PDB file of C-alpha atoms in Angstrom:
ATOM      1  CA  MET A   1      22.406 212.207  97.447  1.00 72.00           C
ATOM      2  CA  ALA A   2      25.091 210.949  99.771  1.00 77.00           C
ATOM      3  CA  ARG A   3      24.056 209.995 103.301  1.00 89.00           C
ATOM      4  CA  MET A   4      27.197 210.257 105.387  1.00 94.00           C
ATOM      5  CA  LYS A   5      27.885 207.446 107.834  1.00 94.00           C
ATOM      6  CA  PHE A   6      30.628 205.704 109.761  1.00 95.00           C
ATOM      7  CA  ILE A   7      31.204 201.957 110.001  1.00 93.00           C
ATOM      8  CA  CYS A   8      33.814 200.430 112.270  1.00 93.00           C
ATOM      9  CA  ASP A   9      34.958 196.968 111.282  1.00 92.00           C
ATOM     10  CA  ALA A  10      35.597 195.224 114.618  1.00 91.00           C
ATOM     11  CA  ASN A  11      37.594 192.515 112.850  1.00 90.00           C
ATOM     12  CA  ARG A  12      40.139 195.061 111.644  1.00 93.00           C
ATOM     13  CA  CYS A  13      40.405 197.560 114.522  1.00 95.00           C
ATOM     14  CA  ILE A  14      43.696 197.098 116.368  1.00 95.00           C
ATOM     15  CA  GLU A  15      42.953 199.641 119.132  1.00 95.00           C
ATOM     16  CA  CYS A  16      45.791 201.915 118.007  1.00 96.00           C
ATOM     17  CA  ASN A  17      43.758 205.066 118.851  1.00 96.00           C
ATOM     18  CA  GLY A  18      45.034 206.729 115.691  1.00 97.00           C
ATOM     19  CA  CYS A  19      41.488 207.920 114.951  1.00 97.00           C
ATOM     20  CA  VAL A  20      41.173 209.467 118.402  1.00 97.00           C
ATOM     21  CA  THR A  21      44.489 211.255 118.061  1.00 96.00           C
ATOM     22  CA  ALA A  22      43.734 212.453 114.537  1.00 97.00           C
ATOM     23  CA  CYS A  23      40.384 213.872 115.638  1.00 96.00           C
ATOM     24  CA  LYS A  24      41.764 215.627 118.690  1.00 95.00           C
ATOM     25  CA  ASN A  25      44.671 217.111 116.799  1.00 95.00           C
ATOM     26  CA  ALA A  26      42.815 218.139 113.647  1.00 94.00           C
ATOM     27  CA  ASN A  27      39.938 219.801 115.446  1.00 95.00           C
ATOM     28  CA  GLU A  28      41.922 221.051 118.453  1.00 93.00           C
ATOM     29  CA  VAL A  29      39.386 219.437 120.756  1.00 92.00           C
ATOM     30  CA  PRO A  30      39.767 220.690 124.335  1.00 86.00           C
ATOM     31  CA  TRP A  31      41.176 218.597 127.149  1.00 83.00           C
ATOM     32  CA  GLY A  32      38.579 216.257 128.634  1.00 84.00           C
ATOM     33  CA  VAL A  33      36.471 216.090 125.471  1.00 91.00           C
ATOM     34  CA  ASN A  34      36.693 213.024 123.259  1.00 93.00           C
ATOM     35  CA  ARG A  35      34.635 213.272 120.133  1.00 96.00           C
ATOM     36  CA  ARG A  36      35.883 209.815 119.227  1.00 96.00           C
ATOM     37  CA  ARG A  37      37.142 206.981 121.387  1.00 95.00           C
ATOM     38  CA  VAL A  38      38.040 203.332 121.023  1.00 96.00           C
ATOM     39  CA  VAL A  39      35.984 200.863 123.057  1.00 95.00           C
ATOM     40  CA  THR A  40      37.313 197.362 123.658  1.00 95.00           C
ATOM     41  CA  LEU A  41      34.909 194.534 124.397  1.00 91.00           C
ATOM     42  CA  ASN A  42      36.094 191.507 126.390  1.00 90.00           C
ATOM     43  CA  ASP A  43      39.421 193.202 126.978  1.00 91.00           C
ATOM     44  CA  GLY A  44      42.174 190.674 127.622  1.00 91.00           C
ATOM     45  CA  ALA A  45      39.983 187.675 126.874  1.00 92.00           C
ATOM     46  CA  PRO A  46      40.416 185.580 123.751  1.00 90.00           C
ATOM     47  CA  GLY A  47      38.427 187.076 120.914  1.00 85.00           C
ATOM     48  CA  GLU A  48      38.432 190.625 122.237  1.00 91.00           C
ATOM     49  CA  ARG A  49      37.126 193.234 119.830  1.00 91.00           C
ATOM     50  CA  SER A  50      37.670 196.958 119.583  1.00 94.00           C
ATOM     51  CA  ILE A  51      35.495 199.517 117.880  1.00 94.00           C
ATOM     52  CA  SER A  52      35.989 203.193 117.294  1.00 96.00           C
ATOM     53  CA  VAL A  53      32.926 205.109 118.449  1.00 96.00           C
ATOM     54  CA  ALA A  54      31.794 208.665 117.840  1.00 96.00           C
ATOM     55  CA  CYS A  55      28.540 210.265 116.739  1.00 96.00           C
ATOM     56  CA  MET A  56      26.983 207.822 114.264  1.00 94.00           C
ATOM     57  CA  HIS A  57      24.894 210.567 112.612  1.00 95.00           C
ATOM     58  CA  CYS A  58      21.772 208.507 113.157  1.00 93.00           C
ATOM     59  CA  SER A  59      18.974 208.521 110.614  1.00 89.00           C
ATOM     60  CA  ASP A  60      16.482 208.861 113.484  1.00 88.00           C
ATOM     61  CA  ALA A  61      18.685 210.648 115.988  1.00 93.00           C
ATOM     62  CA  PRO A  62      17.523 210.427 119.641  1.00 93.00           C
ATOM     63  CA  CYS A  63      19.497 213.579 120.505  1.00 95.00           C
ATOM     64  CA  MET A  64      17.388 215.574 118.047  1.00 94.00           C
ATOM     65  CA  ALA A  65      14.214 214.214 119.600  1.00 92.00           C
ATOM     66  CA  VAL A  66      15.061 215.146 123.177  1.00 94.00           C
ATOM     67  CA  CYS A  67      16.737 218.537 122.710  1.00 95.00           C
ATOM     68  CA  PRO A  68      14.558 221.095 124.514  1.00 94.00           C
ATOM     69  CA  VAL A  69      15.863 224.013 122.438  1.00 95.00           C
ATOM     70  CA  ASP A  70      15.910 222.137 119.097  1.00 95.00           C
ATOM     71  CA  CYS A  71      19.493 223.023 118.330  1.00 96.00           C
ATOM     72  CA  PHE A  72      20.113 219.892 116.248  1.00 96.00           C
ATOM     73  CA  VAL A  73      19.814 219.808 112.493  1.00 95.00           C
ATOM     74  CA  ARG A  74      20.567 217.277 109.788  1.00 94.00           C
ATOM     75  CA  SER A  75      22.599 218.671 106.916  1.00 94.00           C
ATOM     76  CA  GLU A  76      21.797 217.939 103.292  1.00 92.00           C
ATOM     77  CA  ASP A  77      24.287 215.090 103.272  1.00 92.00           C
ATOM     78  CA  GLY A  78      22.815 213.479 106.388  1.00 93.00           C
ATOM     79  CA  VAL A  79      25.247 214.733 109.029  1.00 96.00           C
ATOM     80  CA  VAL A  80      23.733 215.548 112.436  1.00 96.00           C
ATOM     81  CA  LEU A  81      25.010 218.961 113.484  1.00 96.00           C
ATOM     82  CA  HIS A  82      24.106 221.239 116.363  1.00 96.00           C
ATOM     83  CA  ASP A  83      24.200 224.977 116.834  1.00 95.00           C
ATOM     84  CA  LYS A  84      26.365 225.848 119.824  1.00 93.00           C
ATOM     85  CA  ASP A  85      24.807 229.300 120.008  1.00 93.00           C
ATOM     86  CA  GLN A  86      21.466 227.682 120.830  1.00 94.00           C
ATOM     87  CA  CYS A  87      22.726 224.811 123.014  1.00 94.00           C
ATOM     88  CA  ILE A  88      22.062 225.331 126.721  1.00 92.00           C
ATOM     89  CA  GLY A  89      24.242 222.429 127.872  1.00 91.00           C
ATOM     90  CA  CYS A  90      21.385 220.605 129.610  1.00 91.00           C
ATOM     91  CA  GLY A  91      22.793 217.156 128.850  1.00 92.00           C
ATOM     92  CA  TYR A  92      19.553 215.516 127.687  1.00 95.00           C
ATOM     93  CA  CYS A  93      21.280 214.478 124.458  1.00 96.00           C
ATOM     94  CA  LEU A  94      23.964 212.670 126.463  1.00 94.00           C
ATOM     95  CA  TYR A  95      21.334 210.551 128.187  1.00 95.00           C
ATOM     96  CA  ALA A  96      19.490 209.895 124.935  1.00 95.00           C
ATOM     97  CA  CYS A  97      22.504 208.955 122.813  1.00 96.00           C
ATOM     98  CA  PRO A  98      23.170 205.188 122.767  1.00 94.00           C
ATOM     99  CA  PHE A  99      26.781 205.795 121.716  1.00 93.00           C
ATOM    100  CA  GLY A 100      27.768 208.363 124.360  1.00 93.00           C
ATOM    101  CA  ALA A 101      28.702 210.805 121.615  1.00 95.00           C
ATOM    102  CA  PRO A 102      27.769 214.155 123.205  1.00 95.00           C
ATOM    103  CA  GLN A 103      30.632 215.556 125.250  1.00 94.00           C
ATOM    104  CA  PHE A 104      30.604 218.390 127.734  1.00 91.00           C
ATOM    105  CA  PRO A 105      33.703 220.447 128.402  1.00 87.00           C
ATOM    106  CA  GLN A 106      34.316 221.662 131.899  1.00 80.00           C
ATOM    107  CA  ALA A 107      33.696 225.394 131.817  1.00 70.00           C
ATOM    108  CA  GLY A 108      34.808 227.635 134.665  1.00 71.00           C
ATOM    109  CA  ALA A 109      36.477 227.033 137.991  1.00 71.00           C
ATOM    110  CA  PHE A 110      33.491 225.256 139.523  1.00 71.00           C
ATOM    111  CA  GLY A 111      33.180 222.624 136.813  1.00 68.00           C
ATOM    112  CA  VAL A 112      30.053 224.076 135.284  1.00 73.00           C
ATOM    113  CA  ARG A 113      29.034 222.013 132.290  1.00 76.00           C
ATOM    114  CA  GLY A 114      29.697 223.840 129.036  1.00 84.00           C
ATOM    115  CA  LYS A 115      27.922 223.591 125.734  1.00 91.00           C
ATOM    116  CA  MET A 116      27.774 220.197 124.111  1.00 94.00           C
ATOM    117  CA  ASP A 117      30.504 219.165 121.721  1.00 95.00           C
ATOM    118  CA  LYS A 118      30.399 216.186 119.384  1.00 96.00           C
ATOM    119  CA  CYS A 119      31.699 214.795 116.129  1.00 97.00           C
ATOM    120  CA  THR A 120      30.673 216.958 113.175  1.00 96.00           C
ATOM    121  CA  PHE A 121      31.848 214.452 110.546  1.00 97.00           C
ATOM    122  CA  CYS A 122      34.548 217.086 109.918  1.00 96.00           C
ATOM    123  CA  GLN A 123      31.858 219.321 108.429  1.00 94.00           C
ATOM    124  CA  GLY A 124      32.127 222.390 110.634  1.00 92.00           C
ATOM    125  CA  GLY A 125      28.824 223.662 111.960  1.00 92.00           C
ATOM    126  CA  PRO A 126      25.819 225.849 111.284  1.00 93.00           C
ATOM    127  CA  GLY A 127      26.043 229.570 110.666  1.00 87.00           C
ATOM    128  CA  LYS A 128      28.068 231.832 108.446  1.00 81.00           C
ATOM    129  CA  ALA A 129      30.750 232.841 110.881  1.00 79.00           C
ATOM    130  CA  SER A 130      34.317 233.417 109.777  1.00 83.00           C
ATOM    131  CA  ALA A 131      36.481 230.381 109.134  1.00 83.00           C
ATOM    132  CA  GLU A 132      38.439 231.010 112.351  1.00 89.00           C
ATOM    133  CA  GLU A 133      35.291 231.256 114.467  1.00 89.00           C
ATOM    134  CA  GLN A 134      33.833 228.144 112.844  1.00 90.00           C
ATOM    135  CA  PHE A 135      37.029 226.247 113.532  1.00 92.00           C
ATOM    136  CA  SER A 136      37.178 227.302 117.190  1.00 91.00           C
ATOM    137  CA  LYS A 137      33.545 226.248 117.697  1.00 91.00           C
ATOM    138  CA  TYR A 138      33.254 223.120 115.605  1.00 94.00           C
ATOM    139  CA  GLY A 139      36.624 222.197 114.136  1.00 94.00           C
ATOM    140  CA  GLN A 140      37.649 221.543 110.562  1.00 93.00           C
ATOM    141  CA  ASN A 141      35.375 221.520 107.533  1.00 93.00           C
ATOM    142  CA  ARG A 142      36.986 218.850 105.380  1.00 95.00           C
ATOM    143  CA  ILE A 143      33.736 217.800 103.718  1.00 95.00           C
ATOM    144  CA  ALA A 144      33.507 221.170 101.964  1.00 93.00           C
ATOM    145  CA  GLU A 145      36.950 220.426 100.521  1.00 94.00           C
ATOM    146  CA  GLY A 146      35.746 217.096  99.125  1.00 94.00           C
ATOM    147  CA  LYS A 147      37.590 215.129 101.817  1.00 96.00           C
ATOM    148  CA  LEU A 148      36.406 212.625 104.401  1.00 97.00           C
ATOM    149  CA  PRO A 149      36.709 212.867 108.209  1.00 97.00           C
ATOM    150  CA  LEU A 150      40.329 212.667 109.265  1.00 97.00           C
ATOM    151  CA  CYS A 151      39.731 209.798 111.725  1.00 97.00           C
ATOM    152  CA  ALA A 152      38.741 207.491 108.874  1.00 97.00           C
ATOM    153  CA  GLU A 153      41.384 208.777 106.500  1.00 96.00           C
ATOM    154  CA  MET A 154      44.074 208.203 109.142  1.00 96.00           C
ATOM    155  CA  CYS A 155      42.923 204.681 110.041  1.00 96.00           C
ATOM    156  CA  SER A 156      45.894 202.456 109.289  1.00 95.00           C
ATOM    157  CA  THR A 157      43.927 199.223 108.884  1.00 95.00           C
ATOM    158  CA  LYS A 158      40.916 200.917 107.290  1.00 95.00           C
ATOM    159  CA  ALA A 159      38.766 199.506 110.056  1.00 96.00           C
ATOM    160  CA  LEU A 160      36.980 202.826 110.290  1.00 96.00           C
ATOM    161  CA  LEU A 161      35.143 203.667 107.100  1.00 96.00           C
ATOM    162  CA  ALA A 162      33.440 206.993 106.467  1.00 97.00           C
ATOM    163  CA  GLY A 163      31.420 208.315 103.584  1.00 95.00           C
ATOM    164  CA  ASP A 164      28.210 207.675 101.738  1.00 93.00           C
ATOM    165  CA  GLY A 165      26.378 204.946 103.663  1.00 91.00           C
ATOM    166  CA  ASP A 166      25.645 202.894 100.550  1.00 90.00           C
ATOM    167  CA  VAL A 167      29.243 202.962  99.369  1.00 92.00           C
ATOM    168  CA  ILE A 168      30.826 202.043 102.700  1.00 93.00           C
ATOM    169  CA  ALA A 169      28.194 199.340 103.266  1.00 90.00           C
ATOM    170  CA  ASN A 170      29.235 197.850  99.935  1.00 90.00           C
ATOM    171  CA  ILE A 171      32.920 198.027 100.897  1.00 92.00           C
ATOM    172  CA  PHE A 172      32.121 196.285 104.184  1.00 90.00           C
ATOM    173  CA  ARG A 173      29.947 193.706 102.458  1.00 87.00           C
ATOM    174  CA  GLU A 174      32.762 192.859 100.034  1.00 87.00           C
ATOM    175  CA  ARG A 175      35.161 192.383 102.961  1.00 87.00           C
ATOM    176  CA  VAL A 176      32.746 190.079 104.740  1.00 85.00           C
ATOM    177  CA  THR A 177      32.220 188.078 101.570  1.00 83.00           C
ATOM    178  CA  ILE A 178      35.942 187.647 100.957  1.00 85.00           C
ATOM    179  CA  ARG A 179      36.946 186.778 104.505  1.00 82.00           C
ATOM    180  CA  GLY A 180      33.732 184.881 105.213  1.00 77.00           C
ATOM    181  CA  LYS A 181      33.052 186.256 108.710  1.00 75.00           C
ATOM    182  CA  GLY A 182      32.314 189.354 110.765  1.00 73.00           C
ATOM    183  CA  ALA A 183      28.965 190.430 109.346  1.00 72.00           C
ATOM    184  CA  GLU A 184      27.789 191.902 112.622  1.00 69.00           C
ATOM    185  CA  VAL A 185      28.123 195.655 112.911  1.00 69.00           C
ATOM    186  CA  ILE A 186      27.651 197.208 116.313  1.00 63.00           C
ATOM    187  CA  GLY A 187      25.072 199.999 116.327  1.00 63.00           C
ATOM    188  CA  TRP A 188      23.853 199.308 112.801  1.00 65.00           C
ATOM    189  CA  ALA A 189      20.143 199.351 113.592  1.00 66.00           C
ATOM    190  CA  THR A 190      20.317 202.644 115.462  1.00 63.00           C
ATOM    191  CA  ALA A 191      22.562 204.437 113.037  1.00 64.00           C
ATOM    192  CA  TYR A 192      21.129 203.104 109.794  1.00 64.00           C
ATOM    193  CA  GLY A 193      17.487 202.737 110.780  1.00 62.00           C
ATOM    194  CA  THR A 194      15.372 199.635 110.989  1.00 56.00           C
ATOM    195  CA  PRO A 195      16.623 196.380 109.492  1.00 53.00           C
ATOM    196  CA  LYS A 196      13.962 196.688 106.794  1.00 54.00           C
ATOM    197  CA  ALA A 197      15.096 200.134 105.693  1.00 46.00           C
ATOM    198  CA  GLY A 198      18.798 199.435 105.817  1.00 47.00           C
ATOM    199  CA  ALA A 199      19.550 195.800 106.455  1.00 54.00           C
ATOM    200  CA  ALA A 200      22.981 194.913 107.774  1.00 55.00           C
ATOM    201  CA  PRO A 201      25.085 193.119 105.225  1.00 52.00           C
ATOM    202  CA  ALA A 202      24.567 189.402 105.606  1.00 53.00           C
ATOM    203  CA  ALA A 203      27.501 187.032 105.773  1.00 49.00           C
ATOM    204  CA  THR A 204      27.763 184.942 102.674  1.00 44.00           C
ATOM    205  CA  GLU A 205      29.957 182.012 101.869  1.00 45.00           C
ATOM    206  CA  GLY A 206      33.329 183.149 100.686  1.00 43.00           C
ATOM    207  CA  LYS A 207      36.997 182.433 100.656  1.00 42.00           C
ATOM    208  CA  LYS A 208      38.631 182.064 104.057  1.00 40.00           C
TER     209      LYS A 208
ATOM    210  CA  MET B   1     -19.389 182.434 159.564  1.00 61.00           C
ATOM    211  CA  MET B   2     -17.084 181.809 156.613  1.00 63.00           C
ATOM    212  CA  ARG B   3     -20.000 181.687 154.171  1.00 67.00           C
ATOM    213  CA  LYS B   4     -21.299 185.005 155.460  1.00 71.00           C
ATOM    214  CA  LEU B   5     -17.925 186.639 154.757  1.00 68.00           C
ATOM    215  CA  ALA B   6     -17.386 185.011 151.376  1.00 76.00           C
ATOM    216  CA  LYS B   7     -20.047 187.006 149.509  1.00 82.00           C
ATOM    217  CA  PRO B   8     -18.940 190.510 150.619  1.00 82.00           C
ATOM    218  CA  ALA B   9     -15.310 189.502 149.954  1.00 85.00           C
ATOM    219  CA  ALA B  10     -16.174 188.416 146.420  1.00 86.00           C
ATOM    220  CA  VAL B  11     -18.057 191.664 145.771  1.00 86.00           C
ATOM    221  CA  LEU B  12     -15.130 193.648 147.146  1.00 87.00           C
ATOM    222  CA  ALA B  13     -12.678 191.746 144.982  1.00 86.00           C
ATOM    223  CA  ALA B  14     -14.833 192.345 141.903  1.00 86.00           C
ATOM    224  CA  PHE B  15     -14.927 196.083 142.627  1.00 84.00           C
ATOM    225  CA  ALA B  16     -11.179 196.165 143.189  1.00 85.00           C
ATOM    226  CA  LEU B  17     -10.625 194.383 139.891  1.00 80.00           C
ATOM    227  CA  VAL B  18     -12.878 196.775 137.995  1.00 81.00           C
ATOM    228  CA  PHE B  19     -11.214 199.842 139.531  1.00 78.00           C
ATOM    229  CA  SER B  20      -7.665 198.582 139.093  1.00 81.00           C
ATOM    230  CA  LEU B  21      -8.181 197.726 135.402  1.00 78.00           C
ATOM    231  CA  SER B  22     -10.333 200.733 134.544  1.00 76.00           C
ATOM    232  CA  ALA B  23      -7.360 202.666 133.007  1.00 75.00           C
ATOM    233  CA  CYS B  24      -6.223 199.794 130.831  1.00 77.00           C
ATOM    234  CA  GLY B  25      -8.689 200.626 128.100  1.00 76.00           C
ATOM    235  CA  GLU B  26      -7.548 204.222 127.750  1.00 76.00           C
ATOM    236  CA  LYS B  27      -5.754 205.180 124.597  1.00 77.00           C
ATOM    237  CA  LYS B  28      -2.246 206.626 124.692  1.00 73.00           C
ATOM    238  CA  VAL B  29      -2.541 210.371 124.239  1.00 74.00           C
ATOM    239  CA  THR B  30       1.135 211.340 124.103  1.00 73.00           C
ATOM    240  CA  THR B  31       2.224 212.090 120.577  1.00 75.00           C
ATOM    241  CA  TYR B  32       5.743 213.062 119.665  1.00 71.00           C
ATOM    242  CA  GLU B  33       6.062 216.003 117.341  1.00 76.00           C
ATOM    243  CA  PRO B  34       9.551 216.896 116.235  1.00 77.00           C
ATOM    244  CA  GLY B  35      10.463 220.472 117.063  1.00 84.00           C
ATOM    245  CA  LYS B  36      11.514 223.126 114.601  1.00 92.00           C
ATOM    246  CA  TYR B  37      15.236 223.716 114.317  1.00 93.00           C
ATOM    247  CA  SER B  38      16.098 226.910 116.141  1.00 92.00           C
ATOM    248  CA  GLY B  39      19.691 227.427 115.037  1.00 91.00           C
ATOM    249  CA  ALA B  40      21.442 229.067 112.133  1.00 93.00           C
ATOM    250  CA  PRO B  41      21.122 227.546 108.653  1.00 93.00           C
ATOM    251  CA  VAL B  42      23.663 224.987 107.531  1.00 93.00           C
ATOM    252  CA  ALA B  43      25.436 225.632 104.261  1.00 91.00           C
ATOM    253  CA  ALA B  44      25.480 222.790 101.763  1.00 93.00           C
ATOM    254  CA  PRO B  45      28.935 221.215 101.588  1.00 92.00           C
ATOM    255  CA  TRP B  46      29.262 222.039  97.891  1.00 93.00           C
ATOM    256  CA  ASP B  47      28.710 225.744  98.615  1.00 92.00           C
ATOM    257  CA  SER B  48      32.397 226.097  99.272  1.00 90.00           C
ATOM    258  CA  PRO B  49      35.133 228.061  97.503  1.00 90.00           C
ATOM    259  CA  GLN B  50      36.490 224.790  96.168  1.00 92.00           C
ATOM    260  CA  PHE B  51      33.297 223.572  94.495  1.00 94.00           C
ATOM    261  CA  GLY B  52      31.407 226.860  94.009  1.00 93.00           C
ATOM    262  CA  GLY B  53      27.956 225.313  94.400  1.00 93.00           C
ATOM    263  CA  LYS B  54      28.563 222.482  91.925  1.00 95.00           C
ATOM    264  CA  GLN B  55      26.842 219.597  93.686  1.00 95.00           C
ATOM    265  CA  ALA B  56      27.660 216.958  91.070  1.00 95.00           C
ATOM    266  CA  GLN B  57      31.350 217.820  91.243  1.00 96.00           C
ATOM    267  CA  TRP B  58      31.340 217.578  95.029  1.00 95.00           C
ATOM    268  CA  GLU B  59      29.506 214.263  94.985  1.00 94.00           C
ATOM    269  CA  ALA B  60      31.973 212.837  92.468  1.00 95.00           C
ATOM    270  CA  ALA B  61      34.904 213.951  94.656  1.00 95.00           C
ATOM    271  CA  ILE B  62      33.372 212.398  97.781  1.00 95.00           C
ATOM    272  CA  GLN B  63      32.485 209.163  95.979  1.00 94.00           C
ATOM    273  CA  ALA B  64      36.031 208.817  94.687  1.00 93.00           C
ATOM    274  CA  ARG B  65      37.456 209.535  98.117  1.00 94.00           C
ATOM    275  CA  THR B  66      35.102 207.048  99.769  1.00 95.00           C
ATOM    276  CA  GLN B  67      35.897 204.337  97.262  1.00 93.00           C
ATOM    277  CA  GLY B  68      39.587 204.958  97.985  1.00 93.00           C
ATOM    278  CA  GLN B  69      39.023 203.244 101.337  1.00 94.00           C
ATOM    279  CA  ASN B  70      38.326 199.953  99.598  1.00 93.00           C
ATOM    280  CA  ASP B  71      41.483 197.855  99.710  1.00 90.00           C
ATOM    281  CA  TYR B  72      40.044 195.395  97.223  1.00 89.00           C
ATOM    282  CA  SER B  73      39.565 198.000  94.533  1.00 86.00           C
ATOM    283  CA  ARG B  74      43.108 199.284  95.023  1.00 80.00           C
ATOM    284  CA  ILE B  75      44.697 195.840  95.312  1.00 78.00           C
ATOM    285  CA  PRO B  76      42.392 193.190  93.804  1.00 69.00           C
ATOM    286  CA  ALA B  77      41.903 190.061  95.928  1.00 62.00           C
ATOM    287  CA  LYS B  78      43.568 186.902  94.609  1.00 63.00           C
TER     288      LYS B  78
END
């Protein structure tokens, strides 16, 4: 069974924000909500690195643990989804998430925090509502069409990989082997579990 | 004078030590129990009009799509 994951290859990301734009456009994400964003480390300094960050669909998701109304669920293919009909917009998940994935739209004239919104791995959401209602709540359901999240499919340098964790880990491992550097993956331990359960691909000697 | 005060001070210090460390031997009682999901059920991705519940077909489609992200399988490295 596939276990859906993202990996962002910091050696390939060129900070083009194509993933961010693709996500916002495809899912018609409201103004002020960024399901995905590009973070640059050591900006302007030699050796700066950028990574595209969204919900990492953690194997042991902290958001699920802290939710007081238990609105989070893991789908059969390992995607962490949440039911917006149950969400009370408390914001605990935002504090718990190490990636800053949960987003809260401004609802109403007084800036009242709305229900949480986050990356759904382009898999829609829970419930059997009509396609239009599902789209307005959660965005596209590309996974049901046998496609991958649009952010990864639109990535021009293929820095952002999405899909079955084992398959994308192998793709990443092959890259590291061929180029001979860049084995570190930010957020690996949290998203993929403990190093024992899902060890990060180790750098091996390869062609440079 | 100092000797007279030393004994009560030592006793007091011993009591303070015993009281301050008395909770250290207690076992942690907080246990985390994951809650029960309260929302609507999530449909399996293969339960879609396109795949009609055929899990193997869906998995094959996703695997092929995922492997399509590998530059080295599309253009072999020299």
